[in-house]
């Protein structure tokens, strides 16, 4: 059956089959940071336990504070135990995991540290069989990205050790820039040292199982695609709501705000997956091309029209889970006069044939009533009310909702007849829940994405042009808000669903936010 065999060729079709990466070493800059402890180490541990890492896999942690290899191993072992609830079977893997860890203490700005790094990596190639393949992961505050990239280049670590035989890749954490100009500057530094195909700009949202399932749902099922367009869809709502406030990251949030922290990356990524055209294959270039086309078709929001398309808010004191919580302005390291937005609601349009005139409403915020991320596709009403006078008030438009977290799943709301002798209509739900249907817990986003980098699969990572386009979209809004200061900044009680202005905003269009 040569045809079938050819169709299933993963290289040709870009199908993500289970594969083990080439032997390699990973270097984590910022190895004692929060991200490394909470996300990277637990993800690597799971991959090791599931035997998905290559033999001899080694991690070189780099940070400023002095500690020995053994101290670093102990620290990471503790992090794995703290952030994963290990049973005795998994506990047995911790020692093996720790043995693959090494540590280098120095300042990122010291070029000599990179010489030492190269020597150690060469030694690991010999001793552990890491074969000259290198994955550099920049888990540091973004201000260090340029200096690390330049130093890697100067030390000859950016080029593959043996071109054609070995690979070298670099992963950059978000945020990638804080404006269009700074993102372009950073891209220039990065692509001045690395080739674009060596660069993996991570957005962990894309590693979430349900986000990937969005593509499967749309393109592996024949029944949805025909009505995935302006003829049948009234509007789309995307909600990314968090219960948490800024916790101990007040200083970071003051600089970032919700637009940079959530919208420019995660939410626009979700949007591009909902709106993109089908691709011919599931290969990185094809998927990234289509996503970039969506970004290109986003209708820009001009600075003078910002208030017509965006509502911004900041949380005041309130109650979350029955507990009183402080206002944003009284959080640690936040200015008492801060104008930083912790909530935003948007309306925007995608100017292409598929989506012309279909509004996309999007809201995201901190200290909202519930932690929930959902995409809902709201279909047009039936053209004729056949059941007028017979419970027609029960007829609501169909809604397809894709729940990203928690309780990952998909549900479809449709109308049904209430049992009884009269014709009464009520909306009901048909539901698919990931957990119930598949039993096994899905991998975390970082497990998926780390493995993808080692395998050289960039499908779920951001390309430079998409990053640029997303900043092009949000920059005028940020500029306008900067000019306006507190003018137009609404407030909402912590634990609510956001400012009243956001309800008025969608109600003016004769629509309402979904109750989640
Ligand atoms: N934390 C999260 O949940 C999260 C989520 C998504 C994305 N991110 C992104 O991930 C990145 C890292 O965030 P993080 O919260 O993990 O940062 P962090 O906790 O502040 O960690 C910073 C790390 O960099 C090291 N470091 C700082 N200055 C240094 C210098 N001059 N020389 C050498 N090492 C230095 C620190 O080492 P010492 O401790 O030895 O100083 C520490 O290991 C950021 O880009 C962030 O935006 C984080």
Coordinates of C-alpha atoms and ligand atoms in Angstrom, one line a residue:
X1 CA 0.0 0.0 0.0
X2 CA 2.6 2.6 -1.0
X3 CA 0.0 5.4 -1.1
X4 CA -1.0 5.0 2.5
X5 CA 2.6 4.7 3.6
X6 CA 3.3 7.9 1.8
X7 CA 0.4 9.7 3.3
X8 CA 1.5 8.7 6.8
X9 CA 5.0 9.9 6.2
X10 CA 5.4 12.3 9.1
X11 CA 7.9 14.4 7.3
X12 CA 5.7 14.9 4.3
X13 CA 2.5 15.6 6.3
X14 CA 4.0 17.1 9.4
X15 CA 2.1 14.7 11.6
X16 CA 3.2 14.9 15.2
X17 CA 4.0 11.3 16.0
X18 CA 5.7 10.2 19.2
X19 CA 9.5 10.4 18.6
X20 CA 12.5 10.7 20.8
X21 CA 14.7 13.7 20.2
X22 CA 18.4 13.4 19.2
X23 CA 20.8 13.3 22.1
X24 CA 21.3 16.8 23.3
X25 CA 22.2 19.2 26.1
X26 CA 19.9 22.0 27.3
X27 CA 21.2 25.2 28.8
X28 CA 18.8 27.2 31.0
X29 CA 19.8 30.8 31.6
X30 CA 17.9 31.9 34.8
X31 CA 18.1 28.4 36.3
X32 CA 17.2 29.5 39.8
X33 CA 14.2 31.6 38.7
X34 CA 10.5 31.0 39.2
X35 CA 9.8 29.7 35.7
X36 CA 12.5 27.1 35.9
X37 CA 11.4 25.8 39.3
X38 CA 7.6 25.9 38.6
X39 CA 7.4 24.9 35.0
X40 CA 10.6 23.8 33.2
X41 CA 12.0 21.4 35.8
X42 CA 8.6 19.6 36.4
X43 CA 8.1 19.4 32.7
X44 CA 11.6 17.9 32.1
X45 CA 11.0 15.5 35.0
X46 CA 7.8 14.2 33.4
X47 CA 9.4 13.8 30.0
X48 CA 12.2 11.8 31.6
X49 CA 9.8 9.6 33.5
X50 CA 7.8 9.0 30.4
X51 CA 11.1 8.1 28.7
X52 CA 10.7 10.8 26.1
X53 CA 14.1 12.4 26.6
X54 CA 17.1 11.1 24.7
X55 CA 19.8 9.0 26.5
X56 CA 22.4 11.1 28.3
X57 CA 20.1 14.2 28.3
X58 CA 21.8 16.9 30.4
X59 CA 20.8 20.3 31.7
X60 CA 23.3 23.1 32.4
X61 CA 21.7 25.7 34.7
X62 CA 23.2 29.2 34.6
X63 CA 22.4 32.0 37.1
X64 CA 24.2 34.6 39.2
X65 CA 24.2 33.1 42.7
X66 CA 27.1 30.8 43.5
X67 CA 26.2 27.1 44.2
X68 CA 27.7 23.7 43.4
X69 CA 26.3 21.1 41.0
X70 CA 25.1 19.2 44.0
X71 CA 23.4 22.2 45.6
X72 CA 21.7 22.9 42.3
X73 CA 20.6 19.2 41.9
X74 CA 19.1 19.3 45.4
X75 CA 17.3 22.6 44.8
X76 CA 15.7 21.3 41.6
X77 CA 14.9 17.9 43.2
X78 CA 13.0 19.9 45.8
X79 CA 11.3 22.0 43.2
X80 CA 10.1 18.9 41.4
X81 CA 8.7 17.4 44.6
X82 CA 7.1 20.7 45.5
X83 CA 5.4 21.4 42.2
X84 CA 4.4 17.8 41.3
X85 CA 2.7 15.4 43.7
X86 CA 5.0 12.4 43.3
X87 CA 3.9 8.9 44.1
X88 CA 6.6 6.4 45.2
X89 CA 7.0 5.1 41.7
X90 CA 7.9 8.6 40.4
X91 CA 10.0 9.4 43.4
X92 CA 12.4 6.7 42.2
X93 CA 13.1 8.8 39.1
X94 CA 14.1 11.9 41.0
X95 CA 17.7 10.8 41.7
X96 CA 18.3 9.9 38.0
X97 CA 16.8 13.2 37.0
X98 CA 19.1 15.1 39.4
X99 CA 22.2 13.3 38.0
X100 CA 21.7 15.0 34.7
X101 CA 21.8 18.5 36.1
X102 CA 24.9 20.8 36.2
X103 CA 25.4 24.4 37.2
X104 CA 27.4 27.4 36.2
X105 CA 27.4 30.6 38.3
X106 CA 28.3 33.9 36.7
X107 CA 26.9 37.1 35.5
X108 CA 25.2 36.9 32.1
X109 CA 27.2 39.9 31.0
X110 CA 30.6 38.2 31.5
X111 CA 31.9 36.8 28.2
X112 CA 34.3 34.5 30.0
X113 CA 31.3 32.6 31.4
X114 CA 30.4 31.5 27.8
X115 CA 33.9 30.2 27.2
X116 CA 33.5 28.1 30.3
X117 CA 30.0 27.0 29.1
X118 CA 31.4 25.9 25.8
X119 CA 34.1 23.8 27.5
X120 CA 31.5 22.2 29.8
X121 CA 29.2 21.4 26.8
X122 CA 32.1 19.9 24.9
X123 CA 32.9 17.8 28.0
X124 CA 29.2 16.6 28.2
X125 CA 29.3 15.7 24.6
X126 CA 32.2 13.3 25.4
X127 CA 31.0 12.1 28.8
X128 CA 27.3 11.9 28.4
X129 CA 27.0 11.5 24.6
X130 CA 25.0 14.7 24.0
X131 CA 26.4 14.6 20.5
X132 CA 27.0 18.4 20.0
X133 CA 23.2 19.3 19.9
X134 CA 22.3 22.3 22.1
X135 CA 19.1 23.9 23.2
X136 CA 19.6 27.3 24.9
X137 CA 16.5 28.4 26.9
X138 CA 16.4 32.0 28.0
X139 CA 14.3 31.9 31.2
X140 CA 15.5 35.3 32.4
X141 CA 13.9 38.7 32.6
X142 CA 13.7 39.9 28.9
X143 CA 16.2 42.7 29.6
X144 CA 18.9 40.0 29.5
X145 CA 18.0 38.5 26.2
X146 CA 20.3 40.8 24.0
X147 CA 23.4 40.3 26.2
X148 CA 23.0 36.6 26.4
X149 CA 22.4 36.3 22.6
X150 CA 25.3 38.4 21.8
X151 CA 27.6 36.6 24.2
X152 CA 26.5 33.2 22.8
X153 CA 27.3 34.5 19.3
X154 CA 30.7 35.9 20.4
X155 CA 31.7 32.6 22.0
X156 CA 30.9 30.7 18.8
X157 CA 28.0 28.9 20.5
X158 CA 25.2 30.1 18.2
X159 CA 26.3 28.1 15.2
X160 CA 25.8 24.3 15.1
X161 CA 28.9 22.6 16.4
X162 CA 29.2 20.5 13.2
X163 CA 27.0 22.2 10.5
X164 CA 24.8 19.7 8.8
X165 CA 25.3 17.1 11.5
X166 CA 24.3 18.8 14.8
X167 CA 21.8 21.4 15.7
X168 CA 21.7 24.5 18.0
X169 CA 18.4 26.2 18.9
X170 CA 17.4 29.0 21.2
X171 CA 14.1 29.4 23.0
X172 CA 13.0 32.9 24.1
X173 CA 10.4 33.4 26.8
X174 CA 7.7 35.9 26.5
X175 CA 7.3 38.9 26.5
X176 CA 9.0 39.4 23.2
X177 CA 9.5 43.2 23.3
X178 CA 7.3 45.7 25.0
X179 CA 6.3 47.7 21.8
X180 CA 6.7 47.3 18.0
X181 CA 10.1 49.1 18.1
X182 CA 11.5 47.1 20.9
X183 CA 10.3 43.8 19.4
X184 CA 12.0 44.7 16.1
X185 CA 15.2 45.7 17.9
X186 CA 15.2 42.4 19.7
X187 CA 14.5 40.5 16.6
X188 CA 17.4 42.2 14.9
X189 CA 19.8 41.2 17.7
X190 CA 18.5 37.6 17.7
X191 CA 18.5 37.1 14.0
X192 CA 21.9 38.8 13.7
X193 CA 23.3 35.9 15.7
X194 CA 20.9 33.0 15.0
X195 CA 19.1 31.9 11.8
X196 CA 15.3 32.3 12.1
X197 CA 14.9 28.5 11.9
X198 CA 17.0 28.2 15.1
X199 CA 14.7 30.6 17.0
X200 CA 11.7 29.4 19.1
X201 CA 9.6 32.2 20.5
X202 CA 7.5 30.5 23.1
X203 CA 3.9 31.2 24.0
X204 CA 2.9 28.5 26.4
X205 CA -0.8 29.0 25.6
X206 CA -0.1 27.3 22.3
X207 CA 1.2 24.2 24.1
X208 CA -2.1 23.7 25.8
X209 CA -3.9 20.5 24.7
X210 CA -7.2 22.2 24.1
X211 CA -5.6 24.9 22.0
X212 CA -4.1 22.3 19.7
X213 CA -7.4 20.5 19.7
X214 CA -8.9 23.6 18.2
X215 CA -7.1 22.8 15.0
X216 CA -8.1 19.2 15.1
X217 CA -11.7 20.1 15.8
X218 CA -11.9 22.5 12.9
X219 CA -9.9 20.6 10.3
X220 CA -10.3 16.9 11.1
X221 CA -14.1 17.1 11.2
X222 CA -16.0 17.7 8.0
X223 CA -19.2 19.1 9.6
X224 CA -17.9 22.3 11.2
X225 CA -15.9 24.0 8.4
X226 CA -18.8 24.8 6.1
X227 CA -20.5 27.0 8.7
X228 CA -17.3 28.5 10.1
X229 CA -17.8 31.9 8.5
X230 CA -19.8 35.1 8.3
X231 CA -22.9 33.4 6.8
X232 CA -23.6 31.4 9.9
X233 CA -21.7 33.0 12.7
X234 CA -23.1 36.1 14.4
X235 CA -20.0 36.8 16.5
X236 CA -17.2 35.2 18.5
X237 CA -16.3 35.8 22.1
X238 CA -13.0 35.0 23.7
X239 CA -12.6 35.2 27.5
X240 CA -9.4 34.7 29.4
X241 CA -10.3 35.4 33.0
X242 CA -8.1 35.0 36.1
X243 CA -9.1 35.0 39.7
X244 CA -5.6 35.8 40.8
X245 CA -4.3 39.4 41.3
X246 CA -0.8 40.4 40.6
X247 CA 0.5 38.4 43.5
X248 CA 4.2 39.3 44.1
X249 CA 4.7 40.5 40.5
X250 CA 3.5 44.1 41.0
X251 CA 6.7 45.6 39.6
X252 CA 6.5 43.5 36.5
X253 CA 2.8 44.2 36.0
X254 CA 3.2 48.0 36.4
X255 CA 5.6 47.8 33.4
X256 CA 3.4 45.4 31.4
X257 CA -0.3 45.7 32.1
X258 CA -2.9 43.4 30.7
X259 CA -2.5 44.3 27.1
X260 CA 1.1 43.3 27.0
X261 CA 0.8 40.4 29.4
X262 CA -2.2 38.7 27.8
X263 CA -3.6 40.2 24.7
X264 CA -0.6 40.8 22.5
X265 CA 0.5 37.2 22.9
X266 CA -2.0 34.6 24.2
X267 CA -5.2 36.1 23.2
X268 CA -4.2 37.1 19.7
X269 CA -2.7 33.6 19.2
X270 CA -6.1 32.1 20.2
X271 CA -7.8 34.4 17.8
X272 CA -5.5 33.4 14.9
X273 CA -6.2 29.7 15.4
X274 CA -10.0 30.3 15.5
X275 CA -9.9 32.5 12.4
X276 CA -7.2 31.0 10.2
X277 CA -7.8 29.2 6.9
X278 CA -7.2 25.5 6.6
X279 CA -3.6 24.6 5.5
X280 CA -2.6 21.9 3.1
X281 CA -0.4 20.1 5.6
X282 CA 0.2 20.4 9.4
X283 CA 3.7 21.7 8.9
X284 CA 5.2 24.7 10.7
X285 CA 5.5 27.0 7.8
X286 CA 2.0 26.3 6.5
X287 CA 0.4 26.9 9.9
X288 CA 2.5 29.9 10.7
X289 CA 1.7 31.4 7.3
X290 CA -2.0 31.2 7.8
X291 CA -1.8 32.5 11.3
X292 CA 0.2 35.5 10.1
X293 CA -2.5 36.2 7.4
X294 CA -5.1 36.5 10.1
X295 CA -2.9 39.0 12.0
X296 CA -2.4 40.9 8.7
X297 CA -6.2 41.1 8.2
X298 CA -6.9 42.5 11.7
X299 CA -8.6 45.9 11.2
X300 CA -6.3 48.4 13.0
X301 CA -7.8 50.4 15.8
X302 CA -6.9 54.0 15.2
X303 CA -5.8 56.0 18.3
X304 CA -8.8 58.4 18.0
X305 CA -11.2 55.4 17.9
X306 CA -9.8 53.5 20.8
X307 CA -12.6 54.3 23.2
X308 CA -15.1 52.9 20.6
X309 CA -13.4 49.6 20.4
X310 CA -11.8 49.0 23.8
X311 CA -12.7 49.3 27.5
X312 CA -10.0 49.2 30.0
X313 CA -10.3 48.7 33.8
X314 CA -8.5 48.3 37.0
X315 CA -9.6 46.2 40.0
X316 CA -10.6 47.9 43.2
X317 CA -10.9 46.1 46.6
X318 CA -13.4 43.3 46.6
X319 CA -14.0 39.6 47.6
X320 CA -12.6 36.6 45.9
X321 CA -13.6 33.1 47.2
X322 CA -15.2 34.8 50.2
X323 CA -11.9 36.5 51.1
X324 CA -11.4 40.3 51.1
X325 CA -8.6 41.2 48.6
X326 CA -6.9 44.6 48.1
X327 CA -7.3 47.0 45.2
X328 CA -4.6 46.9 42.5
X329 CA -3.3 50.2 43.6
X330 CA -2.5 48.9 47.1
X331 CA -0.7 45.8 45.9
X332 CA 3.0 45.6 46.8
X333 CA 5.3 47.5 44.3
X334 CA 2.3 49.2 42.6
X335 CA 2.0 53.0 42.4
X336 CA -1.0 54.4 44.4
X337 CA -1.8 56.5 41.3
X338 CA -1.2 53.7 38.8
X339 CA -3.0 53.8 35.5
X340 CA -2.1 50.2 34.6
X341 CA -5.0 48.2 33.2
X342 CA -5.8 44.9 34.8
X343 CA -8.8 44.3 32.5
X344 CA -9.6 45.0 28.9
X345 CA -12.6 44.3 26.6
X346 CA -12.3 44.6 22.9
X347 CA -14.3 44.5 19.7
X348 CA -12.5 43.9 16.5
X349 CA -12.9 42.8 13.0
X350 CA -11.0 40.6 10.6
X351 CA -11.2 42.1 7.1
X352 CA -11.3 39.1 4.8
X353 CA -14.0 37.2 3.0
X354 CA -14.5 34.6 5.7
X355 CA -15.0 37.1 8.6
X356 CA -16.1 40.4 7.1
X357 CA -18.4 42.3 9.6
X358 CA -18.3 39.5 12.2
X359 CA -17.4 41.1 15.5
X360 CA -14.9 39.4 17.7
X361 CA -15.4 40.4 21.3
X362 CA -12.6 39.6 23.7
X363 CA -12.2 40.2 27.4
X364 CA -9.5 39.4 29.8
X365 CA -8.7 40.4 33.3
X366 CA -7.2 39.8 36.7
X367 CA -9.2 39.3 39.9
X368 CA -12.3 38.3 38.0
X369 CA -15.1 36.1 39.4
X370 CA -13.6 32.9 38.1
X371 CA -10.5 31.4 36.4
X372 CA -11.8 30.4 33.0
X373 CA -10.6 30.6 29.4
X374 CA -13.1 30.0 26.7
X375 CA -13.8 30.6 23.0
X376 CA -17.4 30.8 22.1
X377 CA -18.8 30.8 18.6
X378 CA -22.3 32.3 18.6
X379 CA -24.4 31.4 15.6
X380 CA -27.0 33.5 13.9
X381 CA -30.6 33.3 15.0
X382 CA -33.0 31.2 13.0
X383 CA -34.4 33.2 10.1
X384 CA -38.0 32.6 11.0
X385 CA -39.7 32.0 14.4
X386 CA -41.8 29.0 13.6
X387 CA -42.7 28.5 17.2
X388 CA -43.8 32.0 17.9
X389 CA -46.3 32.0 20.8
X390 CA -45.3 28.4 21.7
X391 CA -42.5 29.0 24.0
X392 CA -40.6 30.9 21.3
X393 CA -39.0 33.0 24.0
X394 CA -36.9 29.9 24.8
X395 CA -35.3 30.0 21.4
X396 CA -31.7 31.1 21.8
X397 CA -29.0 31.0 19.2
X398 CA -26.7 28.0 19.0
X399 CA -23.4 28.5 20.8
X400 CA -20.4 26.3 20.4
X401 CA -18.0 26.8 23.2
X402 CA -14.4 25.6 23.5
X403 CA -13.2 25.5 27.0
X404 CA -9.5 25.9 27.4
X405 CA -9.3 25.8 31.1
X406 CA -10.5 24.5 33.5
X407 CA -12.6 21.4 32.6
X408 CA -11.2 21.4 29.1
X409 CA -13.8 20.4 26.6
X410 CA -16.3 21.5 23.9
X411 CA -20.0 22.0 24.2
X412 CA -22.8 22.9 21.8
X413 CA -26.0 24.6 23.0
X414 CA -29.1 23.9 21.0
X415 CA -32.9 24.1 21.5
X416 CA -35.0 21.2 22.7
X417 CA -38.6 20.6 23.4
X418 CA -39.5 20.5 27.1
X419 CA -41.2 17.1 27.8
X420 CA -44.9 17.6 28.2
X421 CA -48.1 18.2 26.2
X422 CA -47.3 21.8 25.4
X423 CA -44.8 23.1 23.0
X424 CA -42.2 24.7 25.2
X425 CA -38.6 25.2 24.2
X426 CA -35.5 25.3 26.3
X427 CA -31.8 25.4 25.5
X428 CA -29.8 22.2 26.3
X429 CA -26.1 21.3 26.0
X430 CA -24.3 18.5 24.3
X431 CA -20.9 18.2 26.0
X432 CA -17.5 16.6 25.4
X433 CA -15.1 16.7 28.4
X434 CA -11.5 15.9 27.7
X435 CA -10.9 14.3 31.1
X436 CA -13.9 12.0 30.9
X437 CA -13.4 11.0 27.3
X438 CA -9.7 10.2 27.4
X439 CA -9.0 9.4 31.1
X440 CA -5.3 10.2 31.1
X441 CA -4.2 13.7 32.0
X442 CA -2.8 15.6 29.0
X443 CA 0.8 16.8 29.1
X444 CA 1.4 20.2 30.4
X445 CA 2.1 23.0 27.8
X446 CA 5.8 23.1 28.7
X447 CA 6.2 19.3 28.2
X448 CA 4.8 19.6 24.7
X449 CA 6.8 22.7 23.8
X450 CA 10.1 21.6 25.2
X451 CA 9.9 18.3 23.4
X452 CA 8.9 20.2 20.2
X453 CA 12.0 22.4 20.4
X454 CA 14.2 19.3 20.8
X455 CA 12.5 17.7 17.8
X456 CA 12.9 20.9 15.8
X457 CA 9.1 21.3 15.3
X458 CA 8.3 25.0 15.3
X459 CA 4.6 24.8 14.5
X460 CA 3.5 26.0 18.0
X461 CA 6.0 28.8 18.2
X462 CA 5.8 32.4 17.1
X463 CA 7.5 33.6 14.0
X464 CA 9.1 37.0 13.8
X465 CA 6.5 38.4 11.4
X466 CA 3.6 37.3 13.6
X467 CA 5.2 39.0 16.7
X468 CA 5.6 42.2 14.7
X469 CA 2.1 42.1 13.4
X470 CA 0.7 41.7 16.9
X471 CA 2.6 44.7 18.2
X472 CA 1.5 46.7 15.2
X473 CA -2.1 46.0 16.3
X474 CA -1.7 46.8 20.0
X475 CA 0.8 49.7 19.8
X476 CA -1.6 52.5 18.9
X477 CA -3.9 51.4 21.8
X478 CA -1.0 51.5 24.2
X479 CA 0.0 54.9 22.9
X480 CA -3.5 56.3 23.3
X481 CA -3.8 55.0 26.9
X482 CA -0.5 56.5 27.8
X483 CA -1.7 59.9 26.6
X484 CA -5.0 59.5 28.4
X485 CA -3.6 58.5 31.8
X486 CA -6.6 57.8 34.1
X487 CA -9.1 59.2 31.7
X488 CA -11.4 56.4 30.6
X489 CA -9.9 53.9 33.1
X490 CA -12.9 52.2 34.6
X491 CA -12.8 50.3 37.9
X492 CA -14.4 47.0 39.0
X493 CA -14.6 45.3 42.3
X494 CA -12.2 42.4 42.6
X495 CA -14.2 39.2 42.2
X496 CA -16.7 40.6 39.7
X497 CA -16.9 40.1 36.0
X498 CA -15.3 43.4 35.2
X499 CA -16.4 47.0 34.9
X500 CA -20.0 48.0 34.1
X501 CA -18.6 49.9 31.1
X502 CA -17.7 46.6 29.5
X503 CA -21.3 45.3 29.8
X504 CA -22.6 48.6 28.3
X505 CA -20.1 48.3 25.5
X506 CA -21.3 44.9 24.2
X507 CA -25.0 45.7 25.0
X508 CA -24.8 48.7 22.7
X509 CA -24.5 46.1 19.9
X510 CA -27.5 44.2 21.2
X511 CA -25.3 41.4 22.6
X512 CA -24.2 40.3 26.0
X513 CA -21.1 38.6 27.5
X514 CA -21.6 34.9 28.1
X515 CA -22.2 34.0 31.8
X516 CA -19.5 31.5 32.6
Ligands
LIG1 N1 7.4 33.0 36.3 C1 6.4 32.7 35.5 O1 5.4 32.1 35.8 C2 6.5 33.0 34.0 C3 5.5 32.7 33.1 C4 5.6 32.9 31.8 C5 6.8 33.6 31.3 N2 7.7 33.9 32.2 C6 9.0 34.6 31.6 O2 10.1 33.8 32.0 C7 11.2 34.6 32.2 C8 11.8 34.3 33.6 O3 10.9 34.7 34.6 P1 11.1 34.3 36.1 O4 9.8 34.7 36.8 O5 11.5 32.9 36.2 O6 12.3 35.3 36.5 P2 13.0 35.3 37.9 O7 12.4 34.5 38.9 O8 13.3 36.8 38.2 O9 14.5 34.7 37.6 C9 15.5 35.4 37.1 C10 16.7 34.4 36.9 O10 17.8 35.1 36.3 C11 19.0 35.1 37.0 N3 19.7 36.3 36.9 C12 19.1 37.6 37.1 N4 20.1 38.5 36.8 C13 21.2 37.8 36.5 C14 22.5 38.2 36.0 N5 22.9 39.5 35.9 N6 23.4 37.2 35.8 C15 23.1 35.9 35.9 N7 21.9 35.5 36.3 C16 21.0 36.4 36.5 C17 18.5 34.8 38.5 O11 19.6 34.3 39.1 P3 19.9 34.6 40.7 O12 18.7 34.1 41.4 O13 21.1 33.9 41.0 O14 20.1 36.1 40.7 C18 17.3 33.9 38.2 O15 17.8 32.6 38.0 C19 10.7 36.0 32.0 O16 11.0 36.4 30.7 C20 9.2 35.9 32.2 O17 8.5 36.9 31.6 C21 7.7 33.7 33.5

